[in-house]
Short mmCIF file of N, CA and C in Angstrom, two decimals:
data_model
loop_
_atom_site.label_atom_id
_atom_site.label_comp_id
_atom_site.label_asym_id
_atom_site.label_seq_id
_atom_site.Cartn_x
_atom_site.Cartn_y
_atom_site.Cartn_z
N UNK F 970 4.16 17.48 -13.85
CA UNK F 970 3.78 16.90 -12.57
C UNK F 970 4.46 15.54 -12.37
N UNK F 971 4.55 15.33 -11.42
CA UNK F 971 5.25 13.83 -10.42
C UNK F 971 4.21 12.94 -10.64
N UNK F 972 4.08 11.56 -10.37
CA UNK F 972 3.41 10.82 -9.53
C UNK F 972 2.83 11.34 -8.30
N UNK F 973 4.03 11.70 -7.35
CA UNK F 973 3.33 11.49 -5.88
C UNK F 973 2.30 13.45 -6.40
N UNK F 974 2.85 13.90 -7.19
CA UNK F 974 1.90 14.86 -7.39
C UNK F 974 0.80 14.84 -7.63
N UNK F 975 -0.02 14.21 -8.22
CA UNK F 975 -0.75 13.33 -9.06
C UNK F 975 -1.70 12.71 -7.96
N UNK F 976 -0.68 11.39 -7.23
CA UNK F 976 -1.08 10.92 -6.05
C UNK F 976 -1.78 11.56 -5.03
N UNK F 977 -1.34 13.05 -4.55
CA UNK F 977 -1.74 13.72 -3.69
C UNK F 977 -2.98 14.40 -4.55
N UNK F 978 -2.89 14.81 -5.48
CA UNK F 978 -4.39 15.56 -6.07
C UNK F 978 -5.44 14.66 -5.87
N UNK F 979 -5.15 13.08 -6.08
CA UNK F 979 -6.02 12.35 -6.10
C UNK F 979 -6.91 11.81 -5.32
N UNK F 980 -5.89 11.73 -4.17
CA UNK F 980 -6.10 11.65 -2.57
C UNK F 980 -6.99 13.16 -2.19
N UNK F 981 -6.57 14.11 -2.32
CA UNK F 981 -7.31 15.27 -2.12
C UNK F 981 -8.75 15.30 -2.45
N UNK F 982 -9.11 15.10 -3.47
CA UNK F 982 -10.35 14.58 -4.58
C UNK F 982 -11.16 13.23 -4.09
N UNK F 983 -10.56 12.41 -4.20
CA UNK F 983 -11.11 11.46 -3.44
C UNK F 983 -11.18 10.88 -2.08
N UNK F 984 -10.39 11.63 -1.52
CA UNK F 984 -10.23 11.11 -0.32
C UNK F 984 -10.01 9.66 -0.20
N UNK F 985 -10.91 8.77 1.07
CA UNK F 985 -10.82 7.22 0.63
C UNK F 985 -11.53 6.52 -0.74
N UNK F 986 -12.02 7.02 -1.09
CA UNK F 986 -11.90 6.22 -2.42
C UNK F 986 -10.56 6.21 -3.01
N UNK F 987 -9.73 6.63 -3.13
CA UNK F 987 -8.24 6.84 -3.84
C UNK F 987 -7.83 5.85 -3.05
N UNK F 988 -7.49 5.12 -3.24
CA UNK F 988 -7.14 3.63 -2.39
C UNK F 988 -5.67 2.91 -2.59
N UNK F 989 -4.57 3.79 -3.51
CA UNK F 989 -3.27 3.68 -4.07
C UNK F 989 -2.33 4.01 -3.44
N UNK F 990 -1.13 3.21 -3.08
CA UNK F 990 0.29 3.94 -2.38
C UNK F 990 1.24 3.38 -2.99
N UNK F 991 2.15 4.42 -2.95
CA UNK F 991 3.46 4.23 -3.72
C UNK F 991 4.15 3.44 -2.73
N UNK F 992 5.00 2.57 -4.24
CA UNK F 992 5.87 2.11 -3.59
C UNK F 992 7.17 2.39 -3.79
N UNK F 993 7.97 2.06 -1.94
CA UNK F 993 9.50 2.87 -2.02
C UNK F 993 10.24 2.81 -2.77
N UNK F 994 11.27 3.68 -3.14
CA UNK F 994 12.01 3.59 -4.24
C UNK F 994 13.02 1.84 -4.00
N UNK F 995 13.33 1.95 -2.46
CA UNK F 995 14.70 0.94 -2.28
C UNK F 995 13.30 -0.67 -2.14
N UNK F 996 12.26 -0.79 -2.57
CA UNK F 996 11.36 -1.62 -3.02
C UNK F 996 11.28 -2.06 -4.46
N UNK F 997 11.38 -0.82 -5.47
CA UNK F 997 10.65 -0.65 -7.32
C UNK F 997 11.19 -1.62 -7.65
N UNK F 998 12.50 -2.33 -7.10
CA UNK F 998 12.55 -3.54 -8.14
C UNK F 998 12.71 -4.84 -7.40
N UNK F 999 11.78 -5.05 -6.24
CA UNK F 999 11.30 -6.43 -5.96
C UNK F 999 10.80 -7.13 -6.32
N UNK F 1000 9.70 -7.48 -5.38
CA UNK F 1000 8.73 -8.52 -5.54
C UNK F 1000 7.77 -7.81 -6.57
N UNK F 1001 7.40 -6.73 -6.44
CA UNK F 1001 6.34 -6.84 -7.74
C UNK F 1001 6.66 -6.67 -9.53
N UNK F 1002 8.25 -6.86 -9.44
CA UNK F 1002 8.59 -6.64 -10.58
C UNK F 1002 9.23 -8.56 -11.06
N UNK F 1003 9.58 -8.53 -9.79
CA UNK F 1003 9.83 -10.20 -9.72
C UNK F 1003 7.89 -10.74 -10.59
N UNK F 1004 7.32 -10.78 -9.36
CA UNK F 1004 5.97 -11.48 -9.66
C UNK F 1004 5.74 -10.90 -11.15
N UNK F 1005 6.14 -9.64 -11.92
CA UNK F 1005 5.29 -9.34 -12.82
C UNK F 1005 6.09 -10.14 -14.24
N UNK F 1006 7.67 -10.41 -13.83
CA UNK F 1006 8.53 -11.23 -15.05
C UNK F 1006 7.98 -12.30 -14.97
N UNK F 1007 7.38 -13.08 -13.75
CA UNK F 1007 6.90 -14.40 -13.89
C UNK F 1007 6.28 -14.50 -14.69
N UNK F 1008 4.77 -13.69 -14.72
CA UNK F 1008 3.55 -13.66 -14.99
C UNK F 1008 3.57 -13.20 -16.41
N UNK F 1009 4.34 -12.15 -16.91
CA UNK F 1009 4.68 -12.47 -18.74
C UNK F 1009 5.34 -13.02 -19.20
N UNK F 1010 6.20 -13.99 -18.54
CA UNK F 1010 7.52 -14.56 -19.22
C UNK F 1010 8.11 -14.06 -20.30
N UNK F 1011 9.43 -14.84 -20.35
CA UNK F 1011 10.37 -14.49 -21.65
C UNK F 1011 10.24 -13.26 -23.03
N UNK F 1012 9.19 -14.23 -23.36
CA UNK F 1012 8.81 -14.08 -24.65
C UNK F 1012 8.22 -12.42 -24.58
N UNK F 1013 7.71 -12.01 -23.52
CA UNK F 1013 7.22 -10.58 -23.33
C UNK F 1013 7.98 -9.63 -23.90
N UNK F 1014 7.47 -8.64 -24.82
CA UNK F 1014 8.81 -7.04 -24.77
C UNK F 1014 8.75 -5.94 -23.40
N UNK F 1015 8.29 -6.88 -22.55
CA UNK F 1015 9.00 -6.16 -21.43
C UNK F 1015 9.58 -6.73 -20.78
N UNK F 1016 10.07 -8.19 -20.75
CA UNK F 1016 10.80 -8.80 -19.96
C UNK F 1016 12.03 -8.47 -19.69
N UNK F 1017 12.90 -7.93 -21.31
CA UNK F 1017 14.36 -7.62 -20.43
C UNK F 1017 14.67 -6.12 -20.45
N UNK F 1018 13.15 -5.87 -20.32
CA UNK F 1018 13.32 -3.97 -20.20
C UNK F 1018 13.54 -3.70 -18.56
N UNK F 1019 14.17 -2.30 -18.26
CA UNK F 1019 14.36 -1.82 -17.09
C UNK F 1019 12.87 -1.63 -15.79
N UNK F 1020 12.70 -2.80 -15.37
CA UNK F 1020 11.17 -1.74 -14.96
C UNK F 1020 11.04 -1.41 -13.52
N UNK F 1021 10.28 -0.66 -13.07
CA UNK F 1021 10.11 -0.01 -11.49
C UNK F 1021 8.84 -0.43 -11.16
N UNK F 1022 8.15 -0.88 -10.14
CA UNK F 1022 7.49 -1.24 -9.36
C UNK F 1022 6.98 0.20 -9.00
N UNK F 1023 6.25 1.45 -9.33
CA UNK F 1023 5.50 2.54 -8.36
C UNK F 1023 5.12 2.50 -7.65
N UNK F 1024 3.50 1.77 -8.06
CA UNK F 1024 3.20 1.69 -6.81
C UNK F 1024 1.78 0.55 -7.02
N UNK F 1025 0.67 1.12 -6.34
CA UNK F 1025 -0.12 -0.62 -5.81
C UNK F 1025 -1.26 -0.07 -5.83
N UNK F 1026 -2.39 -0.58 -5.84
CA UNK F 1026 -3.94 -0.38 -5.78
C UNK F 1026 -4.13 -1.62 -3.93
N UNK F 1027 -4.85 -1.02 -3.36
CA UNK F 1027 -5.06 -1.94 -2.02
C UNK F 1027 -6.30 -2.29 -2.12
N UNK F 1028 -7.09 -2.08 -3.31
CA UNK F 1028 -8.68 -3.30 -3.61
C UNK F 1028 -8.42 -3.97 -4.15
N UNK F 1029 -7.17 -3.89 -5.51
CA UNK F 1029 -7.21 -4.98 -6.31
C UNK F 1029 -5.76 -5.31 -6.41
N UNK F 1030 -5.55 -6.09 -7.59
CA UNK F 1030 -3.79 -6.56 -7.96
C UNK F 1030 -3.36 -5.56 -9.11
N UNK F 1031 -3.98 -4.24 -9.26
CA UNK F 1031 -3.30 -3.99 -10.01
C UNK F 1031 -2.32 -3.14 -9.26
N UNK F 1032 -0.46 -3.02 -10.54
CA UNK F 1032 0.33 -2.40 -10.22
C UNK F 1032 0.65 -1.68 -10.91
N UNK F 1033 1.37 0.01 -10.46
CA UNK F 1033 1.39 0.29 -12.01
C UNK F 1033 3.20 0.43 -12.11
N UNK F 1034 3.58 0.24 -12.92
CA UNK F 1034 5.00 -0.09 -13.68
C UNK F 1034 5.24 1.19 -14.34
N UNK F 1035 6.66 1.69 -14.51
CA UNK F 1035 7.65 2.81 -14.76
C UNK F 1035 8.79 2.33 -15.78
N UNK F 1036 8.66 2.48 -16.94
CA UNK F 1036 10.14 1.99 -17.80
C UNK F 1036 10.44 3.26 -18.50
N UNK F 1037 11.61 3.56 -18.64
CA UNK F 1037 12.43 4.95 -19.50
C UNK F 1037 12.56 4.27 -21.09
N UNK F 1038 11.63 4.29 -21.83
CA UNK F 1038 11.90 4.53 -23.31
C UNK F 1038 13.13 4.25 -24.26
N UNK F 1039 14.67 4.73 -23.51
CA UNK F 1039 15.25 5.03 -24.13
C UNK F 1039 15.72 6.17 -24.48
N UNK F 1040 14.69 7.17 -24.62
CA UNK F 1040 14.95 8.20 -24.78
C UNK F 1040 14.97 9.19 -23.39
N UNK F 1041 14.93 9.17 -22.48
CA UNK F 1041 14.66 9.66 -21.36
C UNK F 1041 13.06 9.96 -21.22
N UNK F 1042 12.34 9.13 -21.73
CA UNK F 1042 10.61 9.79 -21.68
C UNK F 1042 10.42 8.05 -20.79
N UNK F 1043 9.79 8.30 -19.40
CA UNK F 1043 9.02 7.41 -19.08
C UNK F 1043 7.45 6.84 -19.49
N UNK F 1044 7.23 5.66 -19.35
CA UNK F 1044 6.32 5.03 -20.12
C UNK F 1044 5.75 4.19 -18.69
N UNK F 1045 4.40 4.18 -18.85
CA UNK F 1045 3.45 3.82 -17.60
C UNK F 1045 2.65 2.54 -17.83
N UNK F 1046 2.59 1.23 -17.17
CA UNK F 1046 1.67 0.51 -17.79
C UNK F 1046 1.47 0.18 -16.17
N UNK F 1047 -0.01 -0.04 -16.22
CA UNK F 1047 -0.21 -0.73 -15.16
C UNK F 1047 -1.11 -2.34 -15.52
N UNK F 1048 -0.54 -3.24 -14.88
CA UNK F 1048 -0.89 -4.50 -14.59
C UNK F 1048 -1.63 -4.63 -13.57
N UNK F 1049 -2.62 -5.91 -14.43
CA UNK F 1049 -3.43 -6.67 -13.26
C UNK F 1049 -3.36 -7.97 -13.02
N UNK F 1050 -1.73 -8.24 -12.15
CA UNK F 1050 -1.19 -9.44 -11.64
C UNK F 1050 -2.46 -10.51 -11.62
N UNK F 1051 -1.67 -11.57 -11.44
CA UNK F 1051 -2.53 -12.93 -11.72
C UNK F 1051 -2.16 -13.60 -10.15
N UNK F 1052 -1.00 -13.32 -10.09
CA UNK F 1052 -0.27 -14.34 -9.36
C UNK F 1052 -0.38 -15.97 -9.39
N UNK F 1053 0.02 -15.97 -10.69
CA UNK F 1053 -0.15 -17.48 -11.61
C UNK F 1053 1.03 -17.41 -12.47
N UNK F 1054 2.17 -18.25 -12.31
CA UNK F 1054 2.74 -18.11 -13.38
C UNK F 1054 2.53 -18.98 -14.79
N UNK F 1055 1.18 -19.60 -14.69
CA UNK F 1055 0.81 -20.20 -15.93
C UNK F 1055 -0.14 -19.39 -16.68
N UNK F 1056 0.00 -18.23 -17.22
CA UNK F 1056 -1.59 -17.84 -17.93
C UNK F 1056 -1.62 -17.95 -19.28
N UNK F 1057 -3.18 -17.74 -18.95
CA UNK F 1057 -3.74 -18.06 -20.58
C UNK F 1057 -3.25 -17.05 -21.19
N UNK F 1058 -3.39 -16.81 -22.47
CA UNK F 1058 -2.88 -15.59 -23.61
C UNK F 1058 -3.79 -14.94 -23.23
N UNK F 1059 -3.14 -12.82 -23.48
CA UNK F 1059 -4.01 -12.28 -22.80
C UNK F 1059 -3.98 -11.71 -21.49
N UNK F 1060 -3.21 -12.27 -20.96
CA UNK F 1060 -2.98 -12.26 -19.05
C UNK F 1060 -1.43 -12.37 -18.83
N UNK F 1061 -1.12 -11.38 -17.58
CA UNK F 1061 -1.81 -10.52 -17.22
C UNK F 1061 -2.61 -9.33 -18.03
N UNK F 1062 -3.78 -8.45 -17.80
CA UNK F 1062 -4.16 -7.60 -18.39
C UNK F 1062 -3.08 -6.53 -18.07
N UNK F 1063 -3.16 -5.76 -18.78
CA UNK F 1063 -2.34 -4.26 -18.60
C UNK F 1063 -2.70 -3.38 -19.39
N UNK F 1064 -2.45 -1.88 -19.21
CA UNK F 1064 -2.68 -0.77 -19.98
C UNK F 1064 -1.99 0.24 -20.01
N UNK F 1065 -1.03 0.44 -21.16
CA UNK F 1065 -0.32 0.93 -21.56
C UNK F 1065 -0.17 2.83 -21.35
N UNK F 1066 0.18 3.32 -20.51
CA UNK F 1066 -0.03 5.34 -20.25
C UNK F 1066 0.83 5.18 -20.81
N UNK F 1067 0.81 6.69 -21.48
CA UNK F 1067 2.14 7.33 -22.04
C UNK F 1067 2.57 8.34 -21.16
N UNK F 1068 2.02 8.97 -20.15
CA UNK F 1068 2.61 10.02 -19.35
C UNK F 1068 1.46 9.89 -17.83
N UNK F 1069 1.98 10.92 -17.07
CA UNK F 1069 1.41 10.90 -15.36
C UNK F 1069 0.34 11.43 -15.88
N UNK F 1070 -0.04 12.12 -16.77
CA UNK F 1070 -1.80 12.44 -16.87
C UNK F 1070 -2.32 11.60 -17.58
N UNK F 1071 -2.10 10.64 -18.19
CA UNK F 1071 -3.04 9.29 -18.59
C UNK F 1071 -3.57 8.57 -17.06
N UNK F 1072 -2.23 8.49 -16.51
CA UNK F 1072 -2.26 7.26 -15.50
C UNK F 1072 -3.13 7.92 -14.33
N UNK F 1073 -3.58 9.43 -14.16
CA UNK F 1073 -4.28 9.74 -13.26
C UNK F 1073 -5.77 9.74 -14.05
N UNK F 1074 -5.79 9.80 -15.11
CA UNK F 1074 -7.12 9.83 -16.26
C UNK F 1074 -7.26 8.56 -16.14
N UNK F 1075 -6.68 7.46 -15.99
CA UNK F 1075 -7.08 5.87 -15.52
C UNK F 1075 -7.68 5.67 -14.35
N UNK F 1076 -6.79 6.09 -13.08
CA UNK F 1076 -6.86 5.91 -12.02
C UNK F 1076 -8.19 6.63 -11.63
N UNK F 1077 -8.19 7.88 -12.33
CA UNK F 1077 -9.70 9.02 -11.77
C UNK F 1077 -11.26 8.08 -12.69
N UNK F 1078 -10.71 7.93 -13.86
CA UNK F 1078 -12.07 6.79 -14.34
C UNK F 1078 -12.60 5.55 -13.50
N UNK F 1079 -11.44 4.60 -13.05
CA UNK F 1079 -11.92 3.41 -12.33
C UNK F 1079 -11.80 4.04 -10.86
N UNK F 1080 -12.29 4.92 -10.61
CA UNK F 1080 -12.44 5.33 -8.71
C UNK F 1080 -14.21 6.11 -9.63
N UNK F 1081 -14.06 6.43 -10.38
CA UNK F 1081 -15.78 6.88 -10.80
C UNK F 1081 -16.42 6.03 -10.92
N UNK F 1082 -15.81 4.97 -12.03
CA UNK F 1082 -16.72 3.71 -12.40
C UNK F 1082 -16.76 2.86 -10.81
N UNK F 1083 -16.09 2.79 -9.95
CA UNK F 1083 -16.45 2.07 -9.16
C UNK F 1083 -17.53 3.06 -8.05
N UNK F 1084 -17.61 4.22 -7.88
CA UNK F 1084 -18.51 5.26 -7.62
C UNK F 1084 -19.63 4.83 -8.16
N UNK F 1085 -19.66 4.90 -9.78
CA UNK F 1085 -21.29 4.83 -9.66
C UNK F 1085 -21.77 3.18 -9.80
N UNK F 1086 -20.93 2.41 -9.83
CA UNK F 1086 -21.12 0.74 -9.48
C UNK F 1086 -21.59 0.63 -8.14
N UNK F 1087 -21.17 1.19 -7.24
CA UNK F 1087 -21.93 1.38 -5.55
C UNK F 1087 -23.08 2.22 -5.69
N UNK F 1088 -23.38 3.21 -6.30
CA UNK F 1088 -24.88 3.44 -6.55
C UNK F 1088 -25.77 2.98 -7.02
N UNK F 1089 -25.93 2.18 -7.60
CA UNK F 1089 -26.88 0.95 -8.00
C UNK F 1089 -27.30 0.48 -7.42
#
């Protein structure tokens, strides 16, 4: 499966709760890849890796990020920008997928957990 495959099951399933859109390809390496070198600096092992901008959460700052391995296997982390380029250790948060069914097993957990956080 794709992303936007993924994307669309999710959307299907959740309807508006699924609250995520990709972002364009002639976009993946802007501003949110700009903002995200700020925000780990240098010293990061992802700083002088290849990375793509996917796509965006529209409740919160997180983004989720696309890098090729090396080996031709893509690798998924999504960040939860600061938009600070001073942070404490620790920050930004991020979480590391290894493939498009982690990152929808993320994405489908925090659209539940925030489900039953509104039932309370």
């Amino acid at each position: 499966m794709t992303i936007e495959e993924i994307f669309s099951d999710l959307y299907d399933k959740y309807d508006e709760d699924f609250n995520w859109y990709m972002i364009p390809l002639t976009q993946a390496d802007g501003v949110f890849v700009t903002e995200l070198k700020n925000e780990i600096g240098e010293d990061h092992f992802l700083y002088d890796k290849r990375i793509w901008a996917a796509a965006k959460c529209e409740s919160n700052d997180d983004v989720l990020y696309v890098i090729d391995n090396g080996r031709n296997v893509d690798i998924y982390y999504i960040f939860h920008l600061t938009y600070s380029k001073h942070n404490p250790a620790g920050f930004p948060r991020y979480e590391e997928l290894k493939d498009v069914y982690a990152v929808k097993a993320f994405i489908e957990q925090s659209i539940k957990t925030k489900q039953e956080f509104a039932d309370l």
